[in-house]
Short mmCIF file of C-alpha atoms and ligand atoms in Angstrom, two decimals:
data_model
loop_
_atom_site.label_atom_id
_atom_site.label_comp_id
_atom_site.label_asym_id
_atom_site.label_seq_id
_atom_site.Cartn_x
_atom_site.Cartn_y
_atom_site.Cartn_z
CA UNK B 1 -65.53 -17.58 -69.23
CA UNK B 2 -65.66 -20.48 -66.88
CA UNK B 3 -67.97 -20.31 -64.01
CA UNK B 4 -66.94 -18.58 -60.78
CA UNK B 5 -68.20 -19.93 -57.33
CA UNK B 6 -69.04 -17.49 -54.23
CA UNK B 7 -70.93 -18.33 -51.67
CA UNK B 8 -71.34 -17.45 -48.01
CA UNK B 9 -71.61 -19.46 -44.93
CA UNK B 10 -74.23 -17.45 -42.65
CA UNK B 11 -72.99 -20.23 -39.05
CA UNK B 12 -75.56 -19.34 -36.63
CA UNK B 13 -76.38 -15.88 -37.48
CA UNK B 14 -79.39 -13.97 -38.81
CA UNK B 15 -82.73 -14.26 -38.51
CA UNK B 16 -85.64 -14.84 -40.96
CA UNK B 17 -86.20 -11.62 -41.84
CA UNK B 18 -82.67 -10.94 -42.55
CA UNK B 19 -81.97 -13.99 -44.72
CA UNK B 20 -85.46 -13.24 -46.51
CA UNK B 21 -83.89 -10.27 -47.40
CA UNK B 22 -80.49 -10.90 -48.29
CA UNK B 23 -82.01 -13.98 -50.75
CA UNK B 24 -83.61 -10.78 -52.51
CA UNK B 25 -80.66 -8.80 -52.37
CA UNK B 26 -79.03 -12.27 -54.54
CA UNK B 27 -82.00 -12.15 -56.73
CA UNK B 28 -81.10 -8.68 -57.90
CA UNK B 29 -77.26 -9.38 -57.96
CA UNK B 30 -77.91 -12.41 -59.94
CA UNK B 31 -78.71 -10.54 -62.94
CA UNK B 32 -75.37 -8.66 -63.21
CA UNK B 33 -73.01 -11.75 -63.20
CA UNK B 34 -74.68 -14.53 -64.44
CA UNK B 35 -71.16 -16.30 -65.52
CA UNK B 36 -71.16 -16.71 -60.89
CA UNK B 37 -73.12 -19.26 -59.21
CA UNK B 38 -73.87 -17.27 -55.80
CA UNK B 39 -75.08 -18.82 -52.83
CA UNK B 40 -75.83 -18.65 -49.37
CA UNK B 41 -76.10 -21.29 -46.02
CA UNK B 42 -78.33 -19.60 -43.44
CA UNK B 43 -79.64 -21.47 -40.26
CA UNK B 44 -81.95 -24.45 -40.66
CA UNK B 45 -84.63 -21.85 -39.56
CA UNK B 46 -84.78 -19.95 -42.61
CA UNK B 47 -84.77 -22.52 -44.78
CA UNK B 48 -88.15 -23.46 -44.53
CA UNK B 49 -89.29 -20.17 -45.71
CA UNK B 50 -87.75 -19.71 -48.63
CA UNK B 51 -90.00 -20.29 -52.12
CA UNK B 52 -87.10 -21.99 -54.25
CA UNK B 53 -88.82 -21.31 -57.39
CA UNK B 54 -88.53 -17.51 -57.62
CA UNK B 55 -84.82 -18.00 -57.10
CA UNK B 56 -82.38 -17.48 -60.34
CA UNK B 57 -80.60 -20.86 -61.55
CA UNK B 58 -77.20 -18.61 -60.15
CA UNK B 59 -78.16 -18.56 -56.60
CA UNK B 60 -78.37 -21.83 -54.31
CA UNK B 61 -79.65 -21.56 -50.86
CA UNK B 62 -78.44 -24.71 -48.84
CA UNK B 63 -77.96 -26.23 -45.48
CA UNK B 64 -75.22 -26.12 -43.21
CA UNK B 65 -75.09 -29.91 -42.14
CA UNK B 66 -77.40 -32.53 -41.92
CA UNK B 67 -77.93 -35.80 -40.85
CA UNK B 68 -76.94 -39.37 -42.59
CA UNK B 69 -80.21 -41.33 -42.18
CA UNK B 70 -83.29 -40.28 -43.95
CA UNK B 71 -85.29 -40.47 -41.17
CA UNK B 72 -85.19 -42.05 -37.44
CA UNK B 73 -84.77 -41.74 -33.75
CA UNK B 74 -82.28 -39.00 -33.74
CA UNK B 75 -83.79 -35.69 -32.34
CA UNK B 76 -82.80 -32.86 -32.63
CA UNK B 77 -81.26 -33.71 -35.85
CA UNK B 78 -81.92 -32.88 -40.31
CA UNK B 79 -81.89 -34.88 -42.93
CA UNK B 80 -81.41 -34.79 -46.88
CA UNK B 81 -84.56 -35.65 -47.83
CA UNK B 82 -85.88 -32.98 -45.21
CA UNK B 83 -84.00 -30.62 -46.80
CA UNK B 84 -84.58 -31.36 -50.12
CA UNK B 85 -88.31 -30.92 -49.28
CA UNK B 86 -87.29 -27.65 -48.14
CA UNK B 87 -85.84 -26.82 -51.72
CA UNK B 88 -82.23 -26.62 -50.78
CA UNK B 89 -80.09 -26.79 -53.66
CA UNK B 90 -76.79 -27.88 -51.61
CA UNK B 91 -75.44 -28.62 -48.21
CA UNK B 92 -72.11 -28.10 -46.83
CA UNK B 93 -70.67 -31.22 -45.23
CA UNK B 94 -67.48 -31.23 -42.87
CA UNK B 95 -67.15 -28.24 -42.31
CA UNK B 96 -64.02 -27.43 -39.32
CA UNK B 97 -66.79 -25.87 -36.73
CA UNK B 98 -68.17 -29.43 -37.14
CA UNK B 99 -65.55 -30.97 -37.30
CA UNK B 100 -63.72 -29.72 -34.43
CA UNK B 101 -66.54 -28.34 -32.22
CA UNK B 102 -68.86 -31.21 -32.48
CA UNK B 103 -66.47 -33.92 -33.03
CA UNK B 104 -67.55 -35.06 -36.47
CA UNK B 105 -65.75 -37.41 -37.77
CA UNK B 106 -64.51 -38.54 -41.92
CA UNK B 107 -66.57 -41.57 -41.79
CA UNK B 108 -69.65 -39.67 -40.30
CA UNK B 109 -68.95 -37.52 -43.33
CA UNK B 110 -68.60 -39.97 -45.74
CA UNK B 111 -72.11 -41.87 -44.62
CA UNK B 112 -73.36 -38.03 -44.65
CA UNK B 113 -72.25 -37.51 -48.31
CA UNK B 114 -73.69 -40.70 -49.84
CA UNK B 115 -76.69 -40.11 -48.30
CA UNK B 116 -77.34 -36.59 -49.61
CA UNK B 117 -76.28 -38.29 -53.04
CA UNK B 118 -78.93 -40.41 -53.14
CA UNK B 119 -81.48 -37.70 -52.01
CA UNK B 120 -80.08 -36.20 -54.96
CA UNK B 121 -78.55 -33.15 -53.01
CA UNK B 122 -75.49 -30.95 -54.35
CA UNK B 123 -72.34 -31.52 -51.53
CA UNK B 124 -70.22 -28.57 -50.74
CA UNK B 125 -67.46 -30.67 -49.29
CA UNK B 126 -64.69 -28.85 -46.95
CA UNK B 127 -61.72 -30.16 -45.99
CA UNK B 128 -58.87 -29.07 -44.41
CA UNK B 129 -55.56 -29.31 -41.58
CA UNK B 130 -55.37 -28.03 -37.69
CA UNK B 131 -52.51 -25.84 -37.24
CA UNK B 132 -50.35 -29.07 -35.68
CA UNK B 133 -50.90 -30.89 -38.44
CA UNK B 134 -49.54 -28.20 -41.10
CA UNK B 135 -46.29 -27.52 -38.36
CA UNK B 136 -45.97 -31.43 -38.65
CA UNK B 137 -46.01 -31.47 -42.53
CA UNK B 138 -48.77 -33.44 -43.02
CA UNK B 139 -50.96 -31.07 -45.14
CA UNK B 140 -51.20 -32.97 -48.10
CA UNK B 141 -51.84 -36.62 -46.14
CA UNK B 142 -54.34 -34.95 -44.04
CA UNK B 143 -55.97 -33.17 -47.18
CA UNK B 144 -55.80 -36.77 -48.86
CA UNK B 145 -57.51 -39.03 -46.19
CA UNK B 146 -60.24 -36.51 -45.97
CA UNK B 147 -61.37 -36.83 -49.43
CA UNK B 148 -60.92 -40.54 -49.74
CA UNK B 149 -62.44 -40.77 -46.70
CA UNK B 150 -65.37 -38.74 -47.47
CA UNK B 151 -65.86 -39.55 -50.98
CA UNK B 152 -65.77 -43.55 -50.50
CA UNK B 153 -68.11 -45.07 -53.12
CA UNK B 154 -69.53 -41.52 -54.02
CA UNK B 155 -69.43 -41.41 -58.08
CA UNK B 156 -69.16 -37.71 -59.48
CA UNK B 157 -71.80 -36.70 -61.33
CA UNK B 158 -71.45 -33.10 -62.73
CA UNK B 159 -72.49 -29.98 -60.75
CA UNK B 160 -73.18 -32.38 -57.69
CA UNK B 161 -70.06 -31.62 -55.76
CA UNK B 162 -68.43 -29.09 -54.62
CA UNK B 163 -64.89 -29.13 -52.51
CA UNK B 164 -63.95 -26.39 -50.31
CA UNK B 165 -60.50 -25.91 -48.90
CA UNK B 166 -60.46 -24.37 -45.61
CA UNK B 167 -57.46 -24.97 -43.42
CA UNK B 168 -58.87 -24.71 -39.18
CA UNK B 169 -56.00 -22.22 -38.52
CA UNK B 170 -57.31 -19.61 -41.24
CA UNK B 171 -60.81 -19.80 -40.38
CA UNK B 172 -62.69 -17.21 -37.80
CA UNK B 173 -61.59 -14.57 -35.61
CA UNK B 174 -58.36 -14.96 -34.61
CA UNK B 175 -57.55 -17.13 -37.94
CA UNK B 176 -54.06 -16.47 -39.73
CA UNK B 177 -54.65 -15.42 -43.33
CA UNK B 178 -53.06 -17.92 -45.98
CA UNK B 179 -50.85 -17.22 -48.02
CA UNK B 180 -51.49 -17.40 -51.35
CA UNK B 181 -49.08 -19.75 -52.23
CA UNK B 182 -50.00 -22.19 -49.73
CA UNK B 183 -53.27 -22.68 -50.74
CA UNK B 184 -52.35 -22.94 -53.97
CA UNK B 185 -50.46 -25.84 -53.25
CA UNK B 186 -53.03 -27.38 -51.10
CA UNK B 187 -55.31 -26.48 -53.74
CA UNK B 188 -53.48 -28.70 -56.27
CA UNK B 189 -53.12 -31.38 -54.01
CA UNK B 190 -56.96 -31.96 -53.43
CA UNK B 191 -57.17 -31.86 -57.51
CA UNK B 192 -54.52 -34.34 -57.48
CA UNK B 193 -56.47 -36.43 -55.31
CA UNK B 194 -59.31 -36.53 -57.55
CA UNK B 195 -57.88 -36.97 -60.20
CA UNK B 196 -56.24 -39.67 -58.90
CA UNK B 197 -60.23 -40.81 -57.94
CA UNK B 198 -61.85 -39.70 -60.96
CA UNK B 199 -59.61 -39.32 -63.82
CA UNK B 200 -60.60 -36.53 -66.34
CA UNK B 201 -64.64 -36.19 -64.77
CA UNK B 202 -62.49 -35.03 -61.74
CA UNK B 203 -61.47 -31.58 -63.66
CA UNK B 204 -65.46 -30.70 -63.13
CA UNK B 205 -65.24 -30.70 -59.42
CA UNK B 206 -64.94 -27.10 -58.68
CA UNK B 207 -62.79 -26.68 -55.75
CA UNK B 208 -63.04 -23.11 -53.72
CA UNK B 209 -61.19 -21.63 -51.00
CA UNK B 210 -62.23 -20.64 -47.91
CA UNK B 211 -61.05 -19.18 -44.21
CA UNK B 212 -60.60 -15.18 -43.04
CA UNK B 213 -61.48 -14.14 -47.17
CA UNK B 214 -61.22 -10.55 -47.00
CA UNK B 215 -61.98 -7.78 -49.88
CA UNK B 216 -57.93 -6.60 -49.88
CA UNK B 217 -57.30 -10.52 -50.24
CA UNK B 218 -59.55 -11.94 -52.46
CA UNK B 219 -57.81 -10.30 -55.75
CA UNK B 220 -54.69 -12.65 -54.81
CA UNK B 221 -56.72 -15.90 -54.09
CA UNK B 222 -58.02 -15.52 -57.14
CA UNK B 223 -54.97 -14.70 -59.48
CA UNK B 224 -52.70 -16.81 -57.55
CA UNK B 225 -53.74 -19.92 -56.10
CA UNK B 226 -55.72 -21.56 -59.11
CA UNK B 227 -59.57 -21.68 -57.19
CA UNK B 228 -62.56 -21.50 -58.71
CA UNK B 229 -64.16 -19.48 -56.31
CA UNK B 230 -64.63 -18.27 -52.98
CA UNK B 231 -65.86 -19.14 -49.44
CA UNK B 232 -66.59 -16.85 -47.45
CA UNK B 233 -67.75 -15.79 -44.13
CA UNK B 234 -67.86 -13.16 -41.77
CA UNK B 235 -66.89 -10.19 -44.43
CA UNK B 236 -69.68 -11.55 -46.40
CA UNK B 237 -72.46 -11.28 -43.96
CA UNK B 238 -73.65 -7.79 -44.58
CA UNK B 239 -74.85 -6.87 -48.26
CA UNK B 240 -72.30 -4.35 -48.73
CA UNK B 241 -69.43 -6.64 -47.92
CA UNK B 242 -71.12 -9.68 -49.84
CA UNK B 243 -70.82 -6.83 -52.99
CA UNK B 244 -67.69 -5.43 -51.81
CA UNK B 245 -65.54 -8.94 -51.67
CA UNK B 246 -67.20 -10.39 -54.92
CA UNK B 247 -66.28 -7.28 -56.83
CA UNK B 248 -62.80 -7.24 -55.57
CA UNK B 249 -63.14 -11.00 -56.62
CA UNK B 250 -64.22 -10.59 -59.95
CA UNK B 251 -62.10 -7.96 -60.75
CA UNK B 252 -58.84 -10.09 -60.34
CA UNK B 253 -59.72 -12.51 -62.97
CA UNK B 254 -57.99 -12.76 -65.69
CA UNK B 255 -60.24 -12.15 -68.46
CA UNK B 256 -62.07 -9.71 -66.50
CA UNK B 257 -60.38 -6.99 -67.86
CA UNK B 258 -61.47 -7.96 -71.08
CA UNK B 259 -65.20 -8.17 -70.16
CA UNK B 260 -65.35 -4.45 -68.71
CA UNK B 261 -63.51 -3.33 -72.12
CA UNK B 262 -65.86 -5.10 -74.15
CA UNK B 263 -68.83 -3.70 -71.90
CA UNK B 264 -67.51 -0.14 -72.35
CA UNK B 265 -66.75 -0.24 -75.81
CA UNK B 266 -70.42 -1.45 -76.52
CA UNK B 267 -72.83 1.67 -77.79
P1 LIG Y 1 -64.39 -16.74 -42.10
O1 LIG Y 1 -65.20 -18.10 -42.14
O2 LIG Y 1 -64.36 -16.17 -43.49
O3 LIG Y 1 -65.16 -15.87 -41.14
O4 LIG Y 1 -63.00 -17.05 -41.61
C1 LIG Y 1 -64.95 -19.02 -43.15
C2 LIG Y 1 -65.71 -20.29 -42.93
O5 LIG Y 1 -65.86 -20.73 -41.78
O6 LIG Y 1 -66.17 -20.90 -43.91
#
C-alpha cells in the first residue's frame, strides 16, 4: 500500500511537557500503522528537548519556519543547520500564517528552501490562494507561481519534499471547508506543475492537503480528491482527535477495507 502522510501543525500552542508527551503518544501509535509517516511541528521550544533517536523512522518532529542564512546578525531568528542540530527531520516552509501574518514572501521562501536543502533538511512546502484570488479565478496561476517560485534551482531528491495544499480561506477558525472537488483540482494542478518541473521523479513528491480537516471530512479528502495525506490542525491537537481524524482517515482508503479483512481473517 503506498505510504500515507499525516501530520499536525501544533502553531504556537503547547508546552514542553505536552509535546514531550504527545511525541510518546506517536511512539506508541507508530507501531499500529507503520504503512503512515506521522508527524508533528511544535514550537521551536520543544524542539530542543526532544532525543531524535528513540523516535520510530514513521514519526518526524520538525520546525515550523526557519531562517535562510545559516547563521548571522538576525535575532530573534532559526536556522537549518540549528535545527538540524536539534534533530528535526523536516520543516514546514510558507505556510499562510507566514505568509499573510508576517508578510513572507515566494522569494524569501525560495532562498528558505534551498537553504534547508543544503543543510540536508526534509521541506514540507505549503502553498495556496486568498479568498480574492480564487473569486478572481486565478487558483491555478497563483498555485503555479508559488511552486516555481519556491522551488527555483531546488532538485528533488526522494523523501526530501513534501507539498502541502492549503488554500488561506479554508484554514483556521472561521475557515470555509473545501470541497472535495476543489481541492482535487487544485491538487492536480500542483502535480501538473511538477511534473511539468520534474518529469517522472515529480510523481514522488507527496502532495497533502490541508485547512479546517475535520474527522466527518477526512473520509472524503481522502477518497475524492487524489492526496496523499493529511494536514492537519486544530482537530489534531489533542490525542484523542489526532486518533480520531487518522482513523476516520485511514478508514476511507481504498484498500483499507482489504487490510482489516485480511487482519480479521488471520488466526
Ligand atoms: P486548521 O489548520 O486545520 O486548524 O484549519 C490548518 C493549518 O493551518 O495547517
Amino acid at each position: 500500500m503506498e505510504r500515507f502522510y499525516f501530520g499536525s501543525n501544533f502553531k504556537m500552542h503547547k508546552t514542553l511537557a505536552e509535546v514531550r508527551a504527545f511525541v510518546q503518544f506517536l511512539n506508541e501509535l507508530a507501531g499500529a500503522h507503520p504503512d503512515v509517516q506521522l508527524f508533528i511541528l511544535p514550537p521551536f521550544t520543544a524542539l530542543g528537548a526532544l532525543d531524535g533517536s528513540r523516535r520510530p523512522g514513521n514519526v518526524w518532529v520538525g520546525a515550523q519556519n526557519m531562517h535562510w542564512a545559516a547563521e548571522g546578525a538576525y535575532t530573534g531568528e532559526i536556522s537549518a543547520l540549528m535545527l538540524r542540530d536539534l534533530g528535526a527531520d523536516l520543516v514546514m516552509l510558507g505556510h499562510a500564517e507566514r505568509r499573510h501574518k508576517f508578510g513572507e514572501t515566494d522569494s524569501e521562501i525560495q532562498r528558505k528552501v534551498e537553504s534547508a536543502a543544503e543543510i540536508g533538511l526534509r521541506v514540507l512546502l505549503c502553498v495556496g490562494e486568498t479568498a480574492s484570488q480564487r473569486q478572481s479565478g486565478v487558483t491555478g496561476e497563483i498555485l503555479a507561481l508559488q511552486l516555481k517560485i519556491a522551488l527555483q534551482g531546488f532538485s528533488p531528491q526522494p523523501d526530501r519534499l513534501l507539498v502541502a495544499y492549503e488554500p488561506v480561506w479554508a484554514i483556521g477558525k472561521g475557515g470555509r471547508e473545501a470541497a472535495p472537488e476543489e481541492i482535487a483540482l487544485s491538487v492536480a494542478q500542483i502535480r501538473a506543475v511538477l511534473a511539468a518541473q520534474w518529469g517522472e521523479a515529480a510523481g514522488a513528491v507527496p502532495v497533502l492537503y490541508g485547512g479546517s480537516v475535520t474527522k466527518d471530512n477526512c473520509g472524503a479528502y481522502v477518497r475524492e480528491t487524489g492526496v496523499d495525506g493529511l494536514f492537519v490542525g486544530r482537530a489534531a491537537w489533542t490525542q484523542q482527535g489526532f486518533t480520531a481524524v487518522l482513523e476516520a482517515a485511514l478508514d476511507a482508503r481504498p484498500s483499507q477495507g482489504n487490510r482489516i479483512q485480511s487482519k480479521v481473517s488471520r488466526p
